[in-house]
């Protein structure tokens, strides 16, 4: 059972004290929850992290897997150049993911952006994971303009590739929710439905096509969450929503999904 599970985390750089300089106190629930899931990840001792970020190599109909043997990144763009991380890539797993995805009809590979710099959608989660002692290689996966079913299939291919290689894999879905609140200050209904799906582990809501008027409420994380759902296809999971808060007009959720076995009914896309 190489798929250990998944963690879902937001990536506002202000979570880090080096960037927030006190502003992170407004995100205390989120920060505590991320530290908790990072600690759990360390206890699982994964061989590899499959990190999905909406800020990594975005293309309309192509899923980009970052090339090379590894990458480094810092938070200079957010006023903290001293926060610098480096990670290696699991190149063998990357190749098998690409091969399986291509056989599933998904345009996937390392062509396109060759930037060796980690985006903040990867750097922020790795900051907490590294501090918790998780320093294994990663596979860095971008989202695309394709629909929910394609993202789900990619996640399924990633999990199958890890299983084929015997990797104890943990998927990290990096993404924020809404970028705004409703006029009365309430949480958008679409965001409430997404967080309810995360809390229950019933991912059908994540796979609904988002109408244009709701896309802000879905935030920059929904496609990453769809890949996560695919990686957990056919697996029974113990879901745990650790936090959900919405400071400054943005929605941040932190969740943990531990794989506990197989469950045929947990196939939300028949493909």
PDB file of N, CA and C in Angstrom, residues 125-218:
ATOM      1  N   UNK A 125       4.725  24.896   1.568  1.00  0.00           N
ATOM      2  CA  UNK A 125       4.541  23.593   2.225  1.00  0.00           C
ATOM      3  C   UNK A 125       5.864  22.927   2.607  1.00  0.00           C
ATOM      4  N   UNK A 126       6.880  23.005   1.716  1.00  0.00           N
ATOM      5  CA  UNK A 126       8.158  22.370   2.022  1.00  0.00           C
ATOM      6  C   UNK A 126       8.837  23.007   3.236  1.00  0.00           C
ATOM      7  N   UNK A 127       8.631  24.291   3.444  1.00  0.00           N
ATOM      8  CA  UNK A 127       9.185  24.971   4.617  1.00  0.00           C
ATOM      9  C   UNK A 127       8.753  24.235   5.887  1.00  0.00           C
ATOM     10  N   UNK A 128       7.472  23.938   6.001  1.00  0.00           N
ATOM     11  CA  UNK A 128       6.956  23.277   7.200  1.00  0.00           C
ATOM     12  C   UNK A 128       7.340  21.792   7.221  1.00  0.00           C
ATOM     13  N   UNK A 129       7.329  21.145   6.070  1.00  0.00           N
ATOM     14  CA  UNK A 129       7.680  19.737   6.015  1.00  0.00           C
ATOM     15  C   UNK A 129       9.152  19.523   6.356  1.00  0.00           C
ATOM     16  N   UNK A 130      10.022  20.383   5.830  1.00  0.00           N
ATOM     17  CA  UNK A 130      11.445  20.261   6.147  1.00  0.00           C
ATOM     18  C   UNK A 130      11.692  20.480   7.633  1.00  0.00           C
ATOM     19  N   UNK A 131      11.017  21.462   8.208  1.00  0.00           N
ATOM     20  CA  UNK A 131      11.181  21.705   9.639  1.00  0.00           C
ATOM     21  C   UNK A 131      10.726  20.512  10.476  1.00  0.00           C
ATOM     22  N   UNK A 132       9.746  19.753   9.949  1.00  0.00           N
ATOM     23  CA  UNK A 132       9.262  18.573  10.658  1.00  0.00           C
ATOM     24  C   UNK A 132      10.157  17.355  10.437  1.00  0.00           C
ATOM     25  N   UNK A 133      11.128  17.486   9.531  1.00  0.00           N
ATOM     26  CA  UNK A 133      12.052  16.386   9.274  1.00  0.00           C
ATOM     27  C   UNK A 133      11.772  15.591   8.023  1.00  0.00           C
ATOM     28  N   UNK A 134      10.847  16.069   7.171  1.00  0.00           N
ATOM     29  CA  UNK A 134      10.543  15.376   5.915  1.00  0.00           C
ATOM     30  C   UNK A 134      11.420  15.977   4.816  1.00  0.00           C
ATOM     31  N   UNK A 135      12.443  15.262   4.415  1.00  0.00           N
ATOM     32  CA  UNK A 135      13.392  15.804   3.428  1.00  0.00           C
ATOM     33  C   UNK A 135      13.581  14.854   2.257  1.00  0.00           C
ATOM     34  N   UNK A 136      12.608  13.983   2.008  1.00  0.00           N
ATOM     35  CA  UNK A 136      12.705  13.037   0.894  1.00  0.00           C
ATOM     36  C   UNK A 136      12.585  13.770  -0.443  1.00  0.00           C
ATOM     37  N   UNK A 137      12.921  13.115  -1.560  1.00  0.00           N
ATOM     38  CA  UNK A 137      12.742  13.734  -2.882  1.00  0.00           C
ATOM     39  C   UNK A 137      11.269  14.006  -3.168  1.00  0.00           C
ATOM     40  N   UNK A 138      11.035  14.832  -4.173  1.00  0.00           N
ATOM     41  CA  UNK A 138       9.671  15.155  -4.561  1.00  0.00           C
ATOM     42  C   UNK A 138       9.491  14.940  -6.066  1.00  0.00           C
ATOM     43  N   UNK A 139       8.244  14.879  -6.493  1.00  0.00           N
ATOM     44  CA  UNK A 139       7.866  15.066  -7.896  1.00  0.00           C
ATOM     45  C   UNK A 139       6.970  16.287  -7.898  1.00  0.00           C
ATOM     46  N   UNK A 140       7.320  17.246  -8.726  1.00  0.00           N
ATOM     47  CA  UNK A 140       6.614  18.533  -8.752  1.00  0.00           C
ATOM     48  C   UNK A 140       5.654  18.551  -9.933  1.00  0.00           C
ATOM     49  N   UNK A 141       4.374  18.686  -9.641  1.00  0.00           N
ATOM     50  CA  UNK A 141       3.317  18.510 -10.639  1.00  0.00           C
ATOM     51  C   UNK A 141       2.515  19.803 -10.779  1.00  0.00           C
ATOM     52  N   UNK A 142       2.334  20.235 -12.014  1.00  0.00           N
ATOM     53  CA  UNK A 142       1.512  21.409 -12.278  1.00  0.00           C
ATOM     54  C   UNK A 142       0.098  21.023 -12.678  1.00  0.00           C
ATOM     55  N   UNK A 143      -0.815  21.965 -12.563  1.00  0.00           N
ATOM     56  CA  UNK A 143      -2.192  21.753 -13.020  1.00  0.00           C
ATOM     57  C   UNK A 143      -2.314  22.270 -14.450  1.00  0.00           C
ATOM     58  N   UNK A 144      -3.503  22.184 -15.013  1.00  0.00           N
ATOM     59  CA  UNK A 144      -3.698  22.632 -16.391  1.00  0.00           C
ATOM     60  C   UNK A 144      -5.078  23.247 -16.546  1.00  0.00           C
ATOM     61  N   UNK A 145      -5.382  23.638 -17.777  1.00  0.00           N
ATOM     62  CA  UNK A 145      -6.706  24.156 -18.081  1.00  0.00           C
ATOM     63  C   UNK A 145      -7.704  23.068 -18.417  1.00  0.00           C
ATOM     64  N   UNK A 146      -7.300  21.804 -18.311  1.00  0.00           N
ATOM     65  CA  UNK A 146      -8.205  20.690 -18.581  1.00  0.00           C
ATOM     66  C   UNK A 146      -9.274  20.593 -17.490  1.00  0.00           C
ATOM     67  N   UNK A 147     -10.275  19.782 -17.726  1.00  0.00           N
ATOM     68  CA  UNK A 147     -11.387  19.667 -16.797  1.00  0.00           C
ATOM     69  C   UNK A 147     -11.091  18.793 -15.590  1.00  0.00           C
ATOM     70  N   UNK A 148     -12.059  18.695 -14.685  1.00  0.00           N
ATOM     71  CA  UNK A 148     -11.871  17.925 -13.453  1.00  0.00           C
ATOM     72  C   UNK A 148     -11.512  16.460 -13.686  1.00  0.00           C
ATOM     73  N   UNK A 149     -12.148  15.817 -14.675  1.00  0.00           N
ATOM     74  CA  UNK A 149     -11.890  14.394 -14.893  1.00  0.00           C
ATOM     75  C   UNK A 149     -10.440  14.147 -15.291  1.00  0.00           C
ATOM     76  N   UNK A 150      -9.868  15.046 -16.085  1.00  0.00           N
ATOM     77  CA  UNK A 150      -8.472  14.889 -16.493  1.00  0.00           C
ATOM     78  C   UNK A 150      -7.539  15.039 -15.297  1.00  0.00           C
ATOM     79  N   UNK A 151      -7.819  15.998 -14.428  1.00  0.00           N
ATOM     80  CA  UNK A 151      -6.991  16.163 -13.227  1.00  0.00           C
ATOM     81  C   UNK A 151      -7.103  14.937 -12.335  1.00  0.00           C
ATOM     82  N   UNK A 152      -8.306  14.407 -12.214  1.00  0.00           N
ATOM     83  CA  UNK A 152      -8.510  13.199 -11.409  1.00  0.00           C
ATOM     84  C   UNK A 152      -7.707  12.036 -11.986  1.00  0.00           C
ATOM     85  N   UNK A 153      -7.762  11.860 -13.305  1.00  0.00           N
ATOM     86  CA  UNK A 153      -7.027  10.760 -13.939  1.00  0.00           C
ATOM     87  C   UNK A 153      -5.528  10.906 -13.737  1.00  0.00           C
ATOM     88  N   UNK A 154      -5.027  12.134 -13.772  1.00  0.00           N
ATOM     89  CA  UNK A 154      -3.599  12.330 -13.540  1.00  0.00           C
ATOM     90  C   UNK A 154      -3.214  11.881 -12.126  1.00  0.00           C
ATOM     91  N   UNK A 155      -4.031  12.243 -11.148  1.00  0.00           N
ATOM     92  CA  UNK A 155      -3.757  11.799  -9.786  1.00  0.00           C
ATOM     93  C   UNK A 155      -3.764  10.289  -9.669  1.00  0.00           C
ATOM     94  N   UNK A 156      -4.699   9.652 -10.354  1.00  0.00           N
ATOM     95  CA  UNK A 156      -4.773   8.187 -10.349  1.00  0.00           C
ATOM     96  C   UNK A 156      -3.504   7.595 -10.957  1.00  0.00           C
ATOM     97  N   UNK A 157      -3.050   8.172 -12.059  1.00  0.00           N
ATOM     98  CA  UNK A 157      -1.817   7.691 -12.703  1.00  0.00           C
ATOM     99  C   UNK A 157      -0.613   7.872 -11.784  1.00  0.00           C
ATOM    100  N   UNK A 158      -0.568   8.983 -11.063  1.00  0.00           N
ATOM    101  CA  UNK A 158       0.550   9.235 -10.150  1.00  0.00           C
ATOM    102  C   UNK A 158       0.593   8.188  -9.045  1.00  0.00           C
ATOM    103  N   UNK A 159      -0.579   7.867  -8.489  1.00  0.00           N
ATOM    104  CA  UNK A 159      -0.628   6.859  -7.434  1.00  0.00           C
ATOM    105  C   UNK A 159      -0.258   5.480  -7.967  1.00  0.00           C
ATOM    106  N   UNK A 160      -0.733   5.144  -9.161  1.00  0.00           N
ATOM    107  CA  UNK A 160      -0.394   3.855  -9.756  1.00  0.00           C
ATOM    108  C   UNK A 160       1.098   3.749 -10.033  1.00  0.00           C
ATOM    109  N   UNK A 161       1.708   4.865 -10.452  1.00  0.00           N
ATOM    110  CA  UNK A 161       3.144   4.862 -10.719  1.00  0.00           C
ATOM    111  C   UNK A 161       3.933   4.634  -9.429  1.00  0.00           C
ATOM    112  N   UNK A 162       3.532   5.302  -8.363  1.00  0.00           N
ATOM    113  CA  UNK A 162       4.208   5.112  -7.076  1.00  0.00           C
ATOM    114  C   UNK A 162       4.081   3.665  -6.614  1.00  0.00           C
ATOM    115  N   UNK A 163       2.896   3.102  -6.792  1.00  0.00           N
ATOM    116  CA  UNK A 163       2.668   1.714  -6.388  1.00  0.00           C
ATOM    117  C   UNK A 163       3.516   0.763  -7.219  1.00  0.00           C
ATOM    118  N   UNK A 164       3.630   1.019  -8.520  1.00  0.00           N
ATOM    119  CA  UNK A 164       4.411   0.154  -9.396  1.00  0.00           C
ATOM    120  C   UNK A 164       5.882   0.135  -8.996  1.00  0.00           C
ATOM    121  N   UNK A 165       6.367   1.265  -8.479  1.00  0.00           N
ATOM    122  CA  UNK A 165       7.770   1.358  -8.074  1.00  0.00           C
ATOM    123  C   UNK A 165       7.979   1.033  -6.597  1.00  0.00           C
ATOM    124  N   UNK A 166       6.894   0.755  -5.887  1.00  0.00           N
ATOM    125  CA  UNK A 166       7.018   0.442  -4.470  1.00  0.00           C
ATOM    126  C   UNK A 166       7.352   1.642  -3.610  1.00  0.00           C
ATOM    127  N   UNK A 167       7.021   2.843  -4.071  1.00  0.00           N
ATOM    128  CA  UNK A 167       7.296   4.051  -3.300  1.00  0.00           C
ATOM    129  C   UNK A 167       6.222   4.260  -2.228  1.00  0.00           C
ATOM    130  N   UNK A 168       6.653   4.584  -1.030  1.00  0.00           N
ATOM    131  CA  UNK A 168       5.733   5.042   0.012  1.00  0.00           C
ATOM    132  C   UNK A 168       5.510   6.533  -0.249  1.00  0.00           C
ATOM    133  N   UNK A 169       4.405   6.832  -0.919  1.00  0.00           N
ATOM    134  CA  UNK A 169       4.189   8.174  -1.448  1.00  0.00           C
ATOM    135  C   UNK A 169       3.151   8.941  -0.650  1.00  0.00           C
ATOM    136  N   UNK A 170       3.390  10.231  -0.519  1.00  0.00           N
ATOM    137  CA  UNK A 170       2.442  11.160   0.097  1.00  0.00           C
ATOM    138  C   UNK A 170       2.194  12.285  -0.883  1.00  0.00           C
ATOM    139  N   UNK A 171       0.929  12.533  -1.207  1.00  0.00           N
ATOM    140  CA  UNK A 171       0.610  13.638  -2.099  1.00  0.00           C
ATOM    141  C   UNK A 171       0.350  14.903  -1.286  1.00  0.00           C
ATOM    142  N   UNK A 172       0.935  16.003  -1.736  1.00  0.00           N
ATOM    143  CA  UNK A 172       0.747  17.307  -1.105  1.00  0.00           C
ATOM    144  C   UNK A 172      -0.015  18.190  -2.079  1.00  0.00           C
ATOM    145  N   UNK A 173      -1.269  18.490  -1.759  1.00  0.00           N
ATOM    146  CA  UNK A 173      -2.102  19.360  -2.597  1.00  0.00           C
ATOM    147  C   UNK A 173      -2.001  20.775  -2.037  1.00  0.00           C
ATOM    148  N   UNK A 174      -1.312  21.638  -2.754  1.00  0.00           N
ATOM    149  CA  UNK A 174      -1.058  23.003  -2.292  1.00  0.00           C
ATOM    150  C   UNK A 174      -2.014  23.961  -2.983  1.00  0.00           C
ATOM    151  N   UNK A 175      -2.858  24.637  -2.207  1.00  0.00           N
ATOM    152  CA  UNK A 175      -3.783  25.573  -2.831  1.00  0.00           C
ATOM    153  C   UNK A 175      -4.661  26.296  -1.832  1.00  0.00           C
ATOM    154  N   UNK A 176      -5.031  27.505  -2.183  1.00  0.00           N
ATOM    155  CA  UNK A 176      -5.937  28.325  -1.378  1.00  0.00           C
ATOM    156  C   UNK A 176      -7.358  28.188  -1.918  1.00  0.00           C
ATOM    157  N   UNK A 177      -8.314  28.625  -1.121  1.00  0.00           N
ATOM    158  CA  UNK A 177      -9.707  28.645  -1.543  1.00  0.00           C
ATOM    159  C   UNK A 177     -10.068  30.045  -2.020  1.00  0.00           C
ATOM    160  N   UNK A 178     -11.157  30.604  -1.538  1.00  0.00           N
ATOM    161  CA  UNK A 178     -11.669  31.857  -2.095  1.00  0.00           C
ATOM    162  C   UNK A 178     -10.685  33.003  -1.963  1.00  0.00           C
ATOM    163  N   UNK A 179     -10.721  33.881  -2.934  1.00  0.00           N
ATOM    164  CA  UNK A 179      -9.932  35.115  -2.886  1.00  0.00           C
ATOM    165  C   UNK A 179     -10.799  36.308  -2.477  1.00  0.00           C
ATOM    166  N   UNK A 180     -12.044  36.040  -2.085  1.00  0.00           N
ATOM    167  CA  UNK A 180     -12.929  37.121  -1.664  1.00  0.00           C
ATOM    168  C   UNK A 180     -13.997  36.561  -0.735  1.00  0.00           C
ATOM    169  N   UNK A 181     -14.642  37.421   0.003  1.00  0.00           N
ATOM    170  CA  UNK A 181     -15.824  37.067   0.791  1.00  0.00           C
ATOM    171  C   UNK A 181     -17.057  37.620   0.092  1.00  0.00           C
ATOM    172  N   UNK A 182     -18.205  37.137   0.485  1.00  0.00           N
ATOM    173  CA  UNK A 182     -19.447  37.710  -0.011  1.00  0.00           C
ATOM    174  C   UNK A 182     -19.628  39.122   0.571  1.00  0.00           C
ATOM    175  N   UNK A 183     -20.558  39.890   0.001  1.00  0.00           N
ATOM    176  CA  UNK A 183     -20.740  41.274   0.422  1.00  0.00           C
ATOM    177  C   UNK A 183     -21.084  41.394   1.902  1.00  0.00           C
ATOM    178  N   UNK A 184     -21.774  40.392   2.443  1.00  0.00           N
ATOM    179  CA  UNK A 184     -22.133  40.454   3.862  1.00  0.00           C
ATOM    180  C   UNK A 184     -21.057  39.862   4.764  1.00  0.00           C
ATOM    181  N   UNK A 185     -19.911  39.509   4.176  1.00  0.00           N
ATOM    182  CA  UNK A 185     -18.812  38.966   4.959  1.00  0.00           C
ATOM    183  C   UNK A 185     -18.847  37.466   5.137  1.00  0.00           C
ATOM    184  N   UNK A 186     -19.865  36.782   4.594  1.00  0.00           N
ATOM    185  CA  UNK A 186     -19.996  35.343   4.775  1.00  0.00           C
ATOM    186  C   UNK A 186     -19.113  34.591   3.785  1.00  0.00           C
ATOM    187  N   UNK A 187     -18.938  33.304   4.048  1.00  0.00           N
ATOM    188  CA  UNK A 187     -18.161  32.449   3.163  1.00  0.00           C
ATOM    189  C   UNK A 187     -18.989  32.087   1.935  1.00  0.00           C
ATOM    190  N   UNK A 188     -18.431  32.168   0.728  1.00  0.00           N
ATOM    191  CA  UNK A 188     -19.187  31.772  -0.464  1.00  0.00           C
ATOM    192  C   UNK A 188     -19.679  30.334  -0.347  1.00  0.00           C
ATOM    193  N   UNK A 189     -20.887  30.099  -0.868  1.00  0.00           N
ATOM    194  CA  UNK A 189     -21.494  28.765  -0.758  1.00  0.00           C
ATOM    195  C   UNK A 189     -20.620  27.691  -1.390  1.00  0.00           C
ATOM    196  N   UNK A 190     -20.001  28.012  -2.523  1.00  0.00           N
ATOM    197  CA  UNK A 190     -19.149  27.033  -3.203  1.00  0.00           C
ATOM    198  C   UNK A 190     -17.995  26.608  -2.293  1.00  0.00           C
ATOM    199  N   UNK A 191     -17.406  27.556  -1.595  1.00  0.00           N
ATOM    200  CA  UNK A 191     -16.303  27.225  -0.689  1.00  0.00           C
ATOM    201  C   UNK A 191     -16.787  26.345   0.461  1.00  0.00           C
ATOM    202  N   UNK A 192     -17.980  26.630   0.971  1.00  0.00           N
ATOM    203  CA  UNK A 192     -18.525  25.812   2.051  1.00  0.00           C
ATOM    204  C   UNK A 192     -18.723  24.370   1.580  1.00  0.00           C
ATOM    205  N   UNK A 193     -19.169  24.199   0.336  1.00  0.00           N
ATOM    206  CA  UNK A 193     -19.379  22.847  -0.181  1.00  0.00           C
ATOM    207  C   UNK A 193     -18.041  22.122  -0.358  1.00  0.00           C
ATOM    208  N   UNK A 194     -17.027  22.860  -0.808  1.00  0.00           N
ATOM    209  CA  UNK A 194     -15.710  22.254  -0.988  1.00  0.00           C
ATOM    210  C   UNK A 194     -15.140  21.809   0.362  1.00  0.00           C
ATOM    211  N   UNK A 195     -15.222  22.669   1.367  1.00  0.00           N
ATOM    212  CA  UNK A 195     -14.660  22.303   2.665  1.00  0.00           C
ATOM    213  C   UNK A 195     -15.456  21.166   3.309  1.00  0.00           C
ATOM    214  N   UNK A 196     -16.767  21.104   3.058  1.00  0.00           N
ATOM    215  CA  UNK A 196     -17.555  19.985   3.559  1.00  0.00           C
ATOM    216  C   UNK A 196     -17.098  18.679   2.911  1.00  0.00           C
ATOM    217  N   UNK A 197     -16.772  18.737   1.634  1.00  0.00           N
ATOM    218  CA  UNK A 197     -16.276  17.546   0.935  1.00  0.00           C
ATOM    219  C   UNK A 197     -14.928  17.110   1.497  1.00  0.00           C
ATOM    220  N   UNK A 198     -14.089  18.070   1.824  1.00  0.00           N
ATOM    221  CA  UNK A 198     -12.795  17.738   2.412  1.00  0.00           C
ATOM    222  C   UNK A 198     -12.974  17.100   3.784  1.00  0.00           C
ATOM    223  N   UNK A 199     -13.910  17.617   4.555  1.00  0.00           N
ATOM    224  CA  UNK A 199     -14.136  17.090   5.903  1.00  0.00           C
ATOM    225  C   UNK A 199     -14.676  15.664   5.865  1.00  0.00           C
ATOM    226  N   UNK A 200     -15.511  15.359   4.883  1.00  0.00           N
ATOM    227  CA  UNK A 200     -16.149  14.043   4.808  1.00  0.00           C
ATOM    228  C   UNK A 200     -15.341  13.033   4.007  1.00  0.00           C
ATOM    229  N   UNK A 201     -14.434  13.522   3.149  1.00  0.00           N
ATOM    230  CA  UNK A 201     -13.721  12.622   2.259  1.00  0.00           C
ATOM    231  C   UNK A 201     -14.543  12.166   1.071  1.00  0.00           C
ATOM    232  N   UNK A 202     -15.714  12.769   0.877  1.00  0.00           N
ATOM    233  CA  UNK A 202     -16.547  12.464  -0.284  1.00  0.00           C
ATOM    234  C   UNK A 202     -16.262  13.515  -1.342  1.00  0.00           C
ATOM    235  N   UNK A 203     -15.493  13.146  -2.351  1.00  0.00           N
ATOM    236  CA  UNK A 203     -14.878  14.121  -3.239  1.00  0.00           C
ATOM    237  C   UNK A 203     -15.697  14.512  -4.456  1.00  0.00           C
ATOM    238  N   UNK A 204     -16.938  14.068  -4.562  1.00  0.00           N
ATOM    239  CA  UNK A 204     -17.744  14.371  -5.746  1.00  0.00           C
ATOM    240  C   UNK A 204     -17.832  15.887  -5.964  1.00  0.00           C
ATOM    241  N   UNK A 205     -17.997  16.645  -4.891  1.00  0.00           N
ATOM    242  CA  UNK A 205     -18.110  18.100  -5.007  1.00  0.00           C
ATOM    243  C   UNK A 205     -16.863  18.720  -5.630  1.00  0.00           C
ATOM    244  N   UNK A 206     -15.698  18.144  -5.369  1.00  0.00           N
ATOM    245  CA  UNK A 206     -14.457  18.673  -5.930  1.00  0.00           C
ATOM    246  C   UNK A 206     -14.416  18.514  -7.446  1.00  0.00           C
ATOM    247  N   UNK A 207     -15.202  17.592  -7.961  1.00  0.00           N
ATOM    248  CA  UNK A 207     -15.140  17.258  -9.379  1.00  0.00           C
ATOM    249  C   UNK A 207     -16.232  17.914 -10.200  1.00  0.00           C
ATOM    250  N   UNK A 208     -17.064  18.713  -9.548  1.00  0.00           N
ATOM    251  CA  UNK A 208     -18.090  19.452 -10.271  1.00  0.00           C
ATOM    252  C   UNK A 208     -17.439  20.590 -11.055  1.00  0.00           C
ATOM    253  N   UNK A 209     -17.854  20.763 -12.301  1.00  0.00           N
ATOM    254  CA  UNK A 209     -17.318  21.873 -13.094  1.00  0.00           C
ATOM    255  C   UNK A 209     -17.761  23.181 -12.451  1.00  0.00           C
ATOM    256  N   UNK A 210     -16.821  24.103 -12.276  1.00  0.00           N
ATOM    257  CA  UNK A 210     -17.105  25.354 -11.581  1.00  0.00           C
ATOM    258  C   UNK A 210     -17.619  26.406 -12.557  1.00  0.00           C
ATOM    259  N   UNK A 211     -18.814  26.946 -12.345  1.00  0.00           N
ATOM    260  CA  UNK A 211     -19.316  28.003 -13.229  1.00  0.00           C
ATOM    261  C   UNK A 211     -18.477  29.265 -13.061  1.00  0.00           C
ATOM    262  N   UNK A 212     -18.432  30.123 -14.084  1.00  0.00           N
ATOM    263  CA  UNK A 212     -17.577  31.315 -14.027  1.00  0.00           C
ATOM    264  C   UNK A 212     -17.801  32.171 -12.792  1.00  0.00           C
ATOM    265  N   UNK A 213     -19.052  32.308 -12.353  1.00  0.00           N
ATOM    266  CA  UNK A 213     -19.324  33.195 -11.224  1.00  0.00           C
ATOM    267  C   UNK A 213     -18.797  32.638  -9.906  1.00  0.00           C
ATOM    268  N   UNK A 214     -18.432  31.342  -9.865  1.00  0.00           N
ATOM    269  CA  UNK A 214     -17.949  30.716  -8.637  1.00  0.00           C
ATOM    270  C   UNK A 214     -16.445  30.480  -8.643  1.00  0.00           C
ATOM    271  N   UNK A 215     -15.756  30.861  -9.712  1.00  0.00           N
ATOM    272  CA  UNK A 215     -14.349  30.493  -9.817  1.00  0.00           C
ATOM    273  C   UNK A 215     -13.472  31.175  -8.780  1.00  0.00           C
ATOM    274  N   UNK A 216     -13.837  32.386  -8.361  1.00  0.00           N
ATOM    275  CA  UNK A 216     -13.071  33.011  -7.291  1.00  0.00           C
ATOM    276  C   UNK A 216     -13.239  32.235  -5.996  1.00  0.00           C
ATOM    277  N   UNK A 217     -14.446  31.738  -5.738  1.00  0.00           N
ATOM    278  CA  UNK A 217     -14.691  30.982  -4.516  1.00  0.00           C
ATOM    279  C   UNK A 217     -13.939  29.659  -4.518  1.00  0.00           C
ATOM    280  N   UNK A 218     -13.687  29.103  -5.707  1.00  0.00           N
ATOM    281  CA  UNK A 218     -12.919  27.858  -5.790  1.00  0.00           C
ATOM    282  C   UNK A 218     -11.441  28.116  -5.538  1.00  0.00           C
TER     283      UNK A 218
END
